[in-house]
XYZ file of C-alpha atoms in Angstrom:
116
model
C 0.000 0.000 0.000
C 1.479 3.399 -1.386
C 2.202 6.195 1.378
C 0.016 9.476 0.611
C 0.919 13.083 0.660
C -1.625 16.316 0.416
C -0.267 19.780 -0.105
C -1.666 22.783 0.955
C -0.703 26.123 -0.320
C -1.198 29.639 2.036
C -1.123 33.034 1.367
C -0.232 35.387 4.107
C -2.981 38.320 4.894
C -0.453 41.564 4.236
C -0.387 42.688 7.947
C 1.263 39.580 9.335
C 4.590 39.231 10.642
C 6.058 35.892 8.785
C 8.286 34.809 11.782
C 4.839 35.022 14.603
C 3.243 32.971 11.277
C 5.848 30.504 11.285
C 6.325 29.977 14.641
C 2.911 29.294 15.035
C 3.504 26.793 12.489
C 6.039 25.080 13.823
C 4.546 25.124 17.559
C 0.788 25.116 17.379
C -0.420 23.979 13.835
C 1.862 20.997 12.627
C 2.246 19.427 15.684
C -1.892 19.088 15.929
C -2.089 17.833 12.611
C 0.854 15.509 13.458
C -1.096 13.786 16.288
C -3.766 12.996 13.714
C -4.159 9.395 13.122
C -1.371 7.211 10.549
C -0.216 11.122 9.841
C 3.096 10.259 9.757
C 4.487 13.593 8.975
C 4.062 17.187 8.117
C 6.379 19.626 6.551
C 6.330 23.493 6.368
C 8.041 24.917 3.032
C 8.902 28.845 2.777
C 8.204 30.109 -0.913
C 11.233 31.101 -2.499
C 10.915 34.762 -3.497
C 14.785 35.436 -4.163
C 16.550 36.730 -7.287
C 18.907 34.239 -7.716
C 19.333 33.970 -11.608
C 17.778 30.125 -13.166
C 16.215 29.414 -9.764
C 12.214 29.831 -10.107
C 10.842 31.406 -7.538
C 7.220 30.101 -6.042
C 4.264 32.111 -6.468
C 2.825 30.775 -3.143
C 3.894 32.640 0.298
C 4.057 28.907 1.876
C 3.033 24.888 1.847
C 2.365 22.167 4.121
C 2.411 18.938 3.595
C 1.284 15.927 5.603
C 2.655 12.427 5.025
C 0.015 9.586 5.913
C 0.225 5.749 5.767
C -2.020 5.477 3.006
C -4.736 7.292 0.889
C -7.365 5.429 2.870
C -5.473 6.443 6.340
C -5.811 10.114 5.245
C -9.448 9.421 4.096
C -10.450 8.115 7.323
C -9.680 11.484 9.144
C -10.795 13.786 6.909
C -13.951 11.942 5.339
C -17.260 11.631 7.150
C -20.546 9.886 4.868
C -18.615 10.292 1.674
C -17.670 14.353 2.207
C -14.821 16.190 3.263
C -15.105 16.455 7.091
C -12.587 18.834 9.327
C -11.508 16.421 12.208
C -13.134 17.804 15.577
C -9.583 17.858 17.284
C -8.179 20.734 15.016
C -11.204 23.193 14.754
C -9.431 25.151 17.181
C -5.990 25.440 15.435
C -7.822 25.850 11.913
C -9.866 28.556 13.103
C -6.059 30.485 14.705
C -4.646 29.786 11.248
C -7.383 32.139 9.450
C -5.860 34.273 11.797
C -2.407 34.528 9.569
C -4.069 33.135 6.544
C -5.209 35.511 3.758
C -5.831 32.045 1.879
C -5.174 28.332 2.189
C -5.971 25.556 -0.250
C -5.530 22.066 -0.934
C -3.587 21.441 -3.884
C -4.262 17.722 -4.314
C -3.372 14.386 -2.734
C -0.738 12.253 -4.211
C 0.430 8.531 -3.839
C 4.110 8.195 -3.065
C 5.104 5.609 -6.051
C 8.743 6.366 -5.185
C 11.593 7.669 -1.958
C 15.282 7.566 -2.696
């Protein structure tokens, strides 16, 4: 059975400070979503916005990505009767990330065919 990632891309509302945004990240968010059931992991990536010449730079402010066991592992916790379903446990923590969030989105779910 094939490991299972979903990205999430957020843009930052103009007013907020990026370091209070990603230590909330780091501290608060991740680690909730991390105590979710077969998550295995979760990841926080900084959009590159530098000038460097041949390097593309990301259009996105930040992702996150979990890691779970398996595409039915992640379905589990986020399904309820066939719909998407926000897990009770991180109501809370979703409702403090609107807080920094201009706009978050789910990119898409992947299976992990390959890790080197």
């Amino acid at each position: 059975m094939s490991h299972f990632r979903a990205i999430h891309t957020i843009e930052l509302k103009q007013n907020v400070e990026r370091e209070q945004f990603e230590d909330f990240m780091l501290h608060q968010f991740l680690p909730t979503i991390r105590a979710l059931p077969n998550c295995l992991s979760v990841e926080l990536l900084k959009g590159y916005k530098g000038d460097l010449v041949g390097v593309a730079q990301s259009e996105h402010d930040y992702v996150w990505m979990t890691l779970w066991e398996s595409v039915e592992a992640n379905n589990s916790v986020w399904s309820k009767e066939g719909a998407h379903h926000t897990p009770d446990e991180i109501l809370e923590i979703n409702a403090k990330l609107h807080h920094y969030a201009a706009n978050y989105s789910l990119v898409g779910g992947f299976t992990v065919e390959a890790m080197v």
